[in-house]
Coordinates of C-alpha atoms and ligand atoms in Angstrom, one line a residue:
X1 CA 82.1 8.4 -86.1
X2 CA 84.1 5.1 -85.7
X3 CA 85.3 4.2 -82.1
X4 CA 87.5 1.4 -83.7
X5 CA 90.3 4.2 -84.0
X6 CA 90.5 4.9 -80.4
X7 CA 92.5 2.9 -77.7
X8 CA 90.0 1.0 -75.7
X9 CA 90.4 0.5 -72.0
X10 CA 90.9 -3.0 -70.6
X11 CA 87.9 -3.8 -68.6
X12 CA 88.1 -5.9 -65.4
X13 CA 84.6 -7.9 -64.8
X14 CA 83.7 -9.9 -61.7
X15 CA 80.3 -11.7 -61.4
X16 CA 79.4 -12.8 -57.9
X17 CA 76.1 -14.9 -57.2
X18 CA 73.8 -13.2 -54.5
X19 CA 71.1 -14.5 -52.4
X20 CA 68.3 -12.5 -53.5
X21 CA 67.4 -9.3 -55.4
X22 CA 63.9 -8.2 -54.9
X23 CA 63.0 -5.3 -57.4
X24 CA 65.6 -3.8 -59.9
X25 CA 63.7 -0.5 -60.6
X26 CA 64.3 0.9 -57.0
X27 CA 67.9 0.5 -57.8
X28 CA 67.9 2.6 -60.5
X29 CA 69.4 6.1 -61.1
X30 CA 66.0 8.4 -61.3
X31 CA 67.2 10.5 -64.1
X32 CA 69.4 8.3 -66.1
X33 CA 68.1 4.7 -65.6
X34 CA 69.7 1.8 -67.3
X35 CA 67.2 -1.1 -67.5
X36 CA 66.4 -4.3 -69.5
X37 CA 63.4 -6.2 -68.0
X38 CA 60.5 -8.5 -68.7
X39 CA 58.2 -10.3 -66.3
X40 CA 60.1 -8.8 -63.3
X41 CA 63.3 -10.3 -64.4
X42 CA 66.4 -8.8 -66.2
X43 CA 69.4 -6.5 -65.3
X44 CA 69.7 -3.1 -63.9
X45 CA 72.9 -1.1 -64.6
X46 CA 74.5 1.7 -62.4
X47 CA 77.4 4.0 -63.4
X48 CA 79.3 4.0 -67.0
X49 CA 82.6 2.0 -67.1
X50 CA 82.5 2.6 -70.8
X51 CA 80.5 4.4 -73.3
X52 CA 81.0 3.6 -77.1
X53 CA 79.3 5.9 -79.7
X54 CA 78.5 5.1 -83.3
X55 CA 76.7 7.0 -86.3
X56 CA 76.0 6.7 -89.8
X57 CA 75.8 3.8 -92.5
X58 CA 78.4 1.7 -90.5
X59 CA 77.1 2.1 -87.0
X60 CA 76.2 -1.5 -86.5
X61 CA 79.2 -2.8 -88.3
X62 CA 81.7 -0.6 -86.2
X63 CA 79.9 -1.6 -82.9
X64 CA 80.3 -5.4 -83.9
X65 CA 84.0 -4.7 -84.5
X66 CA 84.6 -2.6 -81.5
X67 CA 82.7 -4.7 -79.2
X68 CA 84.8 -7.9 -80.3
X69 CA 87.8 -5.8 -79.3
X70 CA 86.4 -4.7 -75.8
X71 CA 85.6 -8.2 -75.2
X72 CA 89.1 -9.6 -76.2
X73 CA 90.8 -7.1 -74.0
X74 CA 88.8 -7.9 -70.7
X75 CA 89.5 -9.9 -67.8
X76 CA 86.0 -11.7 -66.9
X77 CA 85.5 -13.8 -64.1
X78 CA 82.1 -15.3 -64.4
X79 CA 81.4 -18.4 -62.5
X80 CA 77.6 -18.2 -63.4
X81 CA 78.1 -18.3 -67.4
X82 CA 74.3 -17.4 -67.7
X83 CA 72.6 -14.9 -70.1
X84 CA 73.5 -11.4 -68.8
X85 CA 76.2 -12.5 -66.5
X86 CA 79.9 -11.5 -67.0
X87 CA 80.6 -8.5 -69.1
X88 CA 77.8 -6.7 -70.6
X89 CA 76.8 -3.5 -72.6
X90 CA 73.2 -2.1 -72.8
X91 CA 72.7 -0.6 -76.4
X92 CA 70.4 1.5 -78.2
X93 CA 70.7 2.1 -81.9
X94 CA 69.5 5.1 -84.4
X95 CA 66.8 4.0 -86.8
X96 CA 68.4 5.8 -89.8
X97 CA 71.9 5.9 -91.1
X98 CA 71.2 9.7 -91.5
X99 CA 69.8 10.2 -87.9
X100 CA 71.5 13.1 -85.7
X101 CA 70.9 10.9 -82.7
X102 CA 74.0 8.7 -81.7
X103 CA 74.1 4.9 -81.3
X104 CA 75.6 3.8 -78.1
X105 CA 76.7 0.6 -76.3
X106 CA 77.2 1.4 -72.7
X107 CA 79.0 -0.8 -70.2
X108 CA 77.9 -0.2 -66.6
X109 CA 80.1 -0.1 -63.8
X110 CA 77.6 -2.1 -61.9
X111 CA 75.0 -4.9 -63.1
X112 CA 72.5 -6.2 -60.9
X113 CA 70.6 -9.3 -62.4
X114 CA 67.8 -11.7 -61.8
X115 CA 67.1 -14.6 -64.0
X116 CA 65.2 -17.9 -63.4
X117 CA 65.8 -17.8 -59.7
X118 CA 69.4 -16.8 -60.1
X119 CA 70.7 -13.6 -58.8
X120 CA 74.0 -11.8 -59.6
X121 CA 76.0 -8.5 -59.1
X122 CA 78.6 -7.7 -61.9
X123 CA 81.3 -5.2 -61.2
X124 CA 83.2 -3.7 -64.1
X125 CA 86.2 -1.5 -63.8
X126 CA 87.8 0.2 -66.5
X127 CA 91.8 0.3 -66.3
X128 CA 94.2 2.9 -67.8
X129 CA 97.1 1.7 -70.1
X130 CA 99.1 1.4 -66.9
X131 CA 96.7 -0.9 -65.4
X132 CA 95.1 1.7 -62.8
X133 CA 91.5 2.0 -62.4
X134 CA 90.0 5.1 -64.5
X135 CA 87.6 6.1 -61.7
X136 CA 87.0 5.0 -57.9
X137 CA 84.6 2.3 -57.1
X138 CA 81.1 3.1 -57.5
X139 CA 79.1 2.6 -54.1
X140 CA 76.7 -0.3 -54.6
X141 CA 73.1 1.1 -55.5
X142 CA 70.8 0.7 -52.9
X143 CA 66.9 0.4 -53.2
X144 CA 65.5 4.1 -52.8
X145 CA 61.5 4.8 -52.3
X146 CA 60.2 6.3 -55.9
X147 CA 60.1 10.1 -56.0
X148 CA 56.8 11.9 -55.8
X149 CA 54.0 11.0 -58.6
X150 CA 54.1 13.2 -61.6
X151 CA 51.7 13.6 -64.3
X152 CA 52.3 15.2 -67.8
X153 CA 50.8 15.4 -71.1
X154 CA 51.9 14.2 -74.5
X155 CA 50.5 16.2 -77.4
X156 CA 51.0 16.0 -81.1
X157 CA 54.6 17.2 -82.2
X158 CA 55.6 17.7 -85.9
X159 CA 52.9 15.4 -87.2
X160 CA 49.4 16.4 -86.2
X161 CA 46.6 14.1 -86.8
X162 CA 45.6 15.5 -90.2
X163 CA 49.1 15.5 -91.4
X164 CA 49.2 11.8 -90.4
X165 CA 46.1 10.9 -92.4
X166 CA 47.6 12.8 -95.3
X167 CA 50.7 11.2 -95.3
X168 CA 48.8 7.8 -94.9
X169 CA 46.8 8.8 -98.1
X170 CA 50.0 9.5 -100.1
X171 CA 51.6 6.5 -99.0
X172 CA 48.4 4.2 -100.2
X173 CA 48.5 6.1 -103.5
X174 CA 52.2 5.2 -103.9
X175 CA 51.5 1.6 -103.2
X176 CA 48.6 1.8 -105.6
X177 CA 50.7 3.0 -108.1
X178 CA 53.1 -0.3 -107.6
X179 CA 56.2 1.7 -106.0
X180 CA 56.1 -0.3 -103.1
X181 CA 54.0 -3.0 -101.1
X182 CA 54.2 -1.6 -97.5
X183 CA 55.5 1.3 -95.5
X184 CA 55.6 2.0 -91.9
X185 CA 54.6 5.8 -91.1
X186 CA 55.1 7.0 -87.6
X187 CA 53.9 10.2 -85.8
X188 CA 55.2 11.9 -82.7
X189 CA 54.0 13.2 -79.5
X190 CA 56.0 15.6 -77.4
X191 CA 56.1 16.7 -73.7
X192 CA 58.4 17.9 -71.0
X193 CA 59.7 16.0 -68.0
X194 CA 59.9 18.3 -64.7
X195 CA 63.3 18.7 -63.2
X196 CA 62.3 16.8 -60.1
X197 CA 60.6 14.1 -61.9
X198 CA 61.7 10.3 -61.2
X199 CA 61.7 8.2 -64.2
X200 CA 61.5 5.1 -62.0
X201 CA 57.8 5.8 -61.5
X202 CA 57.3 5.8 -65.3
X203 CA 59.4 2.6 -65.5
X204 CA 57.5 0.9 -63.0
X205 CA 54.1 1.8 -64.5
X206 CA 55.4 0.3 -67.9
X207 CA 56.7 -3.0 -66.4
X208 CA 53.6 -3.5 -64.3
X209 CA 51.3 -2.7 -67.4
X210 CA 53.1 -4.7 -69.8
X211 CA 54.8 -7.3 -68.0
X212 CA 55.3 -9.4 -71.1
X213 CA 57.0 -6.9 -73.0
X214 CA 60.8 -5.6 -72.6
X215 CA 60.7 -2.8 -70.5
X216 CA 63.9 -0.8 -71.4
X217 CA 65.8 2.4 -70.3
X218 CA 68.9 3.1 -72.4
X219 CA 70.7 6.6 -72.8
X220 CA 67.2 8.2 -72.3
X221 CA 65.2 5.9 -74.3
X222 CA 62.5 4.3 -72.6
X223 CA 59.7 2.0 -73.3
X224 CA 58.0 -1.2 -73.5
X225 CA 58.4 -3.3 -76.4
X226 CA 56.6 -6.5 -77.5
X227 CA 59.0 -7.2 -80.4
X228 CA 62.0 -9.3 -79.9
X229 CA 64.2 -8.5 -82.8
X230 CA 66.7 -11.3 -81.9
X231 CA 67.8 -13.3 -79.2
X232 CA 71.0 -15.3 -79.5
X233 CA 71.7 -17.7 -76.8
X234 CA 74.5 -20.2 -76.8
X235 CA 74.3 -20.8 -80.7
X236 CA 70.4 -20.7 -80.9
X237 CA 68.8 -17.5 -82.2
X238 CA 65.0 -16.5 -81.9
X239 CA 62.8 -13.7 -82.9
X240 CA 59.3 -12.6 -82.6
X241 CA 57.9 -10.8 -85.6
X242 CA 54.9 -8.4 -85.0
X243 CA 52.9 -6.6 -87.6
X244 CA 48.9 -6.5 -88.1
X245 CA 47.1 -4.8 -85.1
X246 CA 43.5 -4.3 -83.6
X247 CA 42.2 -2.9 -80.7
X248 CA 41.0 -5.0 -77.5
X249 CA 37.3 -5.4 -77.4
X250 CA 35.2 -3.8 -74.5
X251 CA 33.8 -7.1 -73.4
X252 CA 35.1 -10.8 -73.4
X253 CA 33.0 -11.4 -76.7
X254 CA 33.9 -8.4 -78.5
X255 CA 37.6 -9.1 -77.5
X256 CA 37.4 -12.5 -79.0
X257 CA 35.7 -11.2 -82.0
X258 CA 38.5 -8.6 -82.4
X259 CA 41.1 -11.6 -82.4
X260 CA 39.1 -13.7 -85.0
X261 CA 38.8 -10.6 -87.1
X262 CA 42.6 -9.8 -86.8
X263 CA 43.7 -13.5 -87.7
X264 CA 41.5 -13.4 -90.7
X265 CA 42.0 -9.8 -92.1
X266 CA 43.7 -10.3 -95.3
X267 CA 44.9 -6.6 -95.0
X268 CA 46.7 -7.5 -91.7
X269 CA 47.8 -10.8 -93.0
X270 CA 49.5 -9.2 -95.9
X271 CA 51.2 -6.5 -93.8
X272 CA 52.6 -9.3 -91.5
X273 CA 53.5 -11.6 -94.4
X274 CA 56.0 -8.8 -95.5
X275 CA 57.3 -8.4 -92.0
X276 CA 58.2 -12.3 -91.7
X277 CA 59.7 -12.5 -95.1
X278 CA 62.1 -9.9 -94.3
X279 CA 63.4 -11.5 -91.1
X280 CA 63.6 -14.8 -92.6
X281 CA 65.5 -13.4 -95.6
X282 CA 67.9 -11.8 -93.0
X283 CA 68.4 -14.7 -90.6
X284 CA 68.5 -17.1 -93.3
X285 CA 72.2 -16.9 -94.3
X286 CA 73.4 -17.1 -90.7
X287 CA 71.4 -20.2 -89.6
X288 CA 71.4 -23.9 -90.4
X289 CA 67.8 -24.5 -89.5
X290 CA 65.2 -21.7 -89.3
X291 CA 61.6 -22.5 -88.1
X292 CA 58.7 -20.0 -88.6
X293 CA 55.0 -20.8 -87.6
X294 CA 53.0 -21.2 -90.9
X295 CA 50.2 -19.0 -89.6
X296 CA 50.8 -16.1 -87.2
X297 CA 49.1 -16.4 -83.8
X298 CA 47.1 -13.4 -82.3
X299 CA 49.1 -11.9 -79.2
X300 CA 47.2 -10.4 -76.6
X301 CA 48.6 -7.1 -75.0
X302 CA 46.6 -5.1 -72.5
X303 CA 45.9 -2.2 -74.9
X304 CA 45.7 -4.3 -78.4
X305 CA 46.1 -7.5 -80.3
X306 CA 48.9 -8.1 -82.6
X307 CA 49.5 -10.8 -85.2
X308 CA 52.9 -12.4 -84.1
X309 CA 54.9 -15.1 -85.7
X310 CA 58.0 -16.7 -83.8
X311 CA 61.1 -17.9 -85.7
X312 CA 63.6 -20.0 -84.1
X313 CA 67.1 -21.5 -85.5
X314 CA 70.3 -22.6 -85.1
X315 CA 73.4 -20.3 -85.9
X316 CA 75.6 -21.6 -88.7
X317 CA 78.2 -18.8 -88.8
X318 CA 79.0 -17.9 -85.2
X319 CA 77.2 -14.7 -85.8
X320 CA 76.8 -12.5 -82.5
X321 CA 73.6 -10.7 -81.5
X322 CA 75.3 -7.6 -82.9
X323 CA 75.9 -9.2 -86.4
X324 CA 72.3 -10.1 -86.6
X325 CA 70.8 -6.9 -85.7
X326 CA 73.0 -5.4 -88.3
X327 CA 71.4 -8.1 -90.8
X328 CA 67.9 -7.6 -89.6
X329 CA 67.6 -3.9 -89.1
X330 CA 65.2 -2.3 -90.4
X331 CA 62.6 -5.4 -90.8
X332 CA 59.6 -4.7 -92.7
X333 CA 57.7 -4.3 -89.4
X334 CA 59.2 -0.8 -88.8
X335 CA 60.3 0.3 -92.3
X336 CA 58.1 -1.8 -95.2
X337 CA 58.9 -3.6 -98.2
X338 CA 61.0 -3.5 -100.4
X339 CA 63.2 -2.0 -97.9
X340 CA 65.0 0.7 -99.8
X341 CA 61.9 2.1 -101.5
X342 CA 60.0 2.0 -97.9
X343 CA 63.2 3.9 -96.4
X344 CA 63.0 6.8 -99.2
X345 CA 59.2 7.0 -98.8
X346 CA 59.6 7.4 -94.9
X347 CA 62.3 10.3 -95.6
X348 CA 59.9 11.7 -97.8
X349 CA 56.7 11.7 -95.8
X350 CA 57.9 11.7 -92.2
X351 CA 59.1 15.1 -91.3
X352 CA 61.1 14.0 -88.2
X353 CA 64.4 12.3 -87.4
X354 CA 62.8 8.9 -85.7
X355 CA 65.8 8.8 -83.4
X356 CA 66.2 5.3 -81.8
X357 CA 62.5 4.9 -82.1
X358 CA 62.2 1.4 -84.3
X359 CA 65.8 0.6 -84.0
X360 CA 67.2 -2.0 -82.0
X361 CA 67.5 -2.0 -78.3
X362 CA 68.9 -4.3 -76.0
X363 CA 72.1 -6.0 -74.3
X364 CA 75.2 -7.9 -75.8
X365 CA 77.3 -10.0 -73.5
X366 CA 81.4 -10.7 -74.2
X367 CA 80.5 -14.0 -76.3
X368 CA 78.0 -11.8 -78.3
X369 CA 75.1 -13.5 -77.1
X370 CA 72.2 -11.0 -76.3
X371 CA 68.5 -9.9 -76.4
X372 CA 67.5 -7.0 -78.5
X373 CA 64.0 -5.5 -78.9
X374 CA 62.5 -3.2 -81.6
X375 CA 62.3 0.0 -79.9
X376 CA 58.4 0.6 -79.9
X377 CA 56.0 1.9 -77.7
X378 CA 58.9 4.1 -76.3
X379 CA 60.0 7.7 -75.9
X380 CA 63.4 9.5 -76.0
X381 CA 64.1 11.8 -73.2
X382 CA 66.8 14.6 -73.7
X383 CA 68.9 15.8 -71.3
X384 CA 66.8 19.1 -70.9
X385 CA 63.8 17.1 -70.0
X386 CA 62.4 17.3 -73.6
X387 CA 60.2 14.1 -74.4
X388 CA 59.4 12.7 -78.0
X389 CA 57.3 9.6 -78.3
X390 CA 56.8 7.8 -81.5
X391 CA 54.3 5.3 -83.0
X392 CA 53.7 4.0 -86.3
X393 CA 51.4 1.7 -88.4
X394 CA 52.5 -0.4 -91.3
X395 CA 50.5 1.0 -94.5
X396 CA 49.5 -1.3 -97.4
X397 CA 47.1 -1.2 -100.3
X398 CA 44.0 -1.5 -98.2
X399 CA 44.7 1.0 -95.4
X400 CA 42.3 3.6 -94.5
X401 CA 43.9 6.9 -93.0
X402 CA 41.4 7.2 -90.1
X403 CA 42.0 3.5 -88.9
X404 CA 45.8 4.0 -89.0
X405 CA 45.5 7.1 -87.1
X406 CA 43.4 5.4 -84.4
X407 CA 46.0 2.4 -84.4
X408 CA 48.8 5.0 -83.5
X409 CA 46.7 6.4 -80.8
X410 CA 46.4 2.8 -79.2
X411 CA 50.3 2.3 -79.4
X412 CA 50.9 5.4 -77.9
X413 CA 48.8 4.2 -74.8
X414 CA 51.5 2.5 -72.9
X415 CA 53.8 5.5 -73.0
X416 CA 51.1 8.1 -72.5
X417 CA 49.7 6.5 -69.6
X418 CA 53.0 5.8 -67.9
X419 CA 53.5 9.6 -68.1
X420 CA 50.1 10.5 -67.4
Ligands
ISC501 C1 55.7 0.5 -85.9 C2 55.0 0.0 -84.8 O1 54.4 -1.1 -84.7 C3 55.0 -2.2 -85.4 C4 54.9 -3.4 -84.8 C5 53.6 -4.1 -84.6 C6 52.4 -3.7 -85.3 C7 52.7 -3.0 -86.3 C8 51.7 -2.6 -87.3 O2 50.3 -3.3 -87.1 O3 51.6 -1.9 -88.0 C9 54.0 -2.3 -86.7 O4 54.6 -2.9 -87.9 C10 54.9 0.9 -83.6 O5 54.4 0.5 -82.8 O6 55.3 2.3 -83.6

């Protein structure tokens, strides 16, 4: 479905600087939270002034066009002009063009933000064609105590451990036969959220446990991702590419050895090289300069080490962050290489719809600037409370099925522990 055909409302947007905002999570809706946060800073959304939905092959292109039109029609008062002030939409996109899950951009009625010691509130009102607000103003969200603690188990879903080992083995044979170089295969865990459960508890656990990751909640997709797909800020572009993983060591010495072993593992370096190449190839046509580190660095997370490379550049063609997620998705960190073959192998070997897992999640502003992560270490919560969590691993020629299974177990840890 394309949103471009329908009449878009005019949005009136007003950002006001405020003195202080302590915590964002207690301000959120307990069942439908809207959040983008890292290191305690970011944005909380309340209400929906506008919801745009996209699907299919053109979901990104349609979103780019529609968002340009929404921004063109909007009347914005934004004295701060900082990332996240003024008009913003939170977004989550499906991984696959054939996904049954909708891709969405949600413009909240109220955005409460904090960044670098600046605090703000943005009110967004949708007007009818005759210029009348479409809804009465939403009361300002107040911090509310979190609901009772809850624990739930996430158990293997459609792909049981044996199935996963078998599909890794199948992928390794396809790679050995020269069909492709790398494919990222995922598995799923499922559970059910009790009706009274307060999702702000889960988000608090994720944000406190993984402060350097992007903790997000958009349309039922919640998680903490370490991977920045792309960030656009006043003509500059940056990305953090991750691929290659090892578990943390039990003590300081073992941990150090783990990092060294990752940094020198030809299997992980190969896996990483494909991911960096795909990002560089996608960004190069849109940038004047694009710099990436020659050797990846080891990124320490509470549950594991990743091989990481940062890319930074200057935009050459005025692309928005939505244009760039369209160009970047899917990177070899979540699909494989070459992309088309990897996607076909994923379709064949993964029996489920990834939904928004491994798709772009983040926010975009009126000028197209924005921040987008790859939706990893996450779960989708359906309206009826059904939870599906996903984690995958990059499979290359030297992959061992058991080790890849263990790697997915480590990657599930943030979400399994936040619910457990
Ligand atoms: C596909 C996932 O991670 C990607 C990102 C970092 C490291 C990865 C790896 O080492 O396989 C994956 O490419 C996931 O977390 O589900």
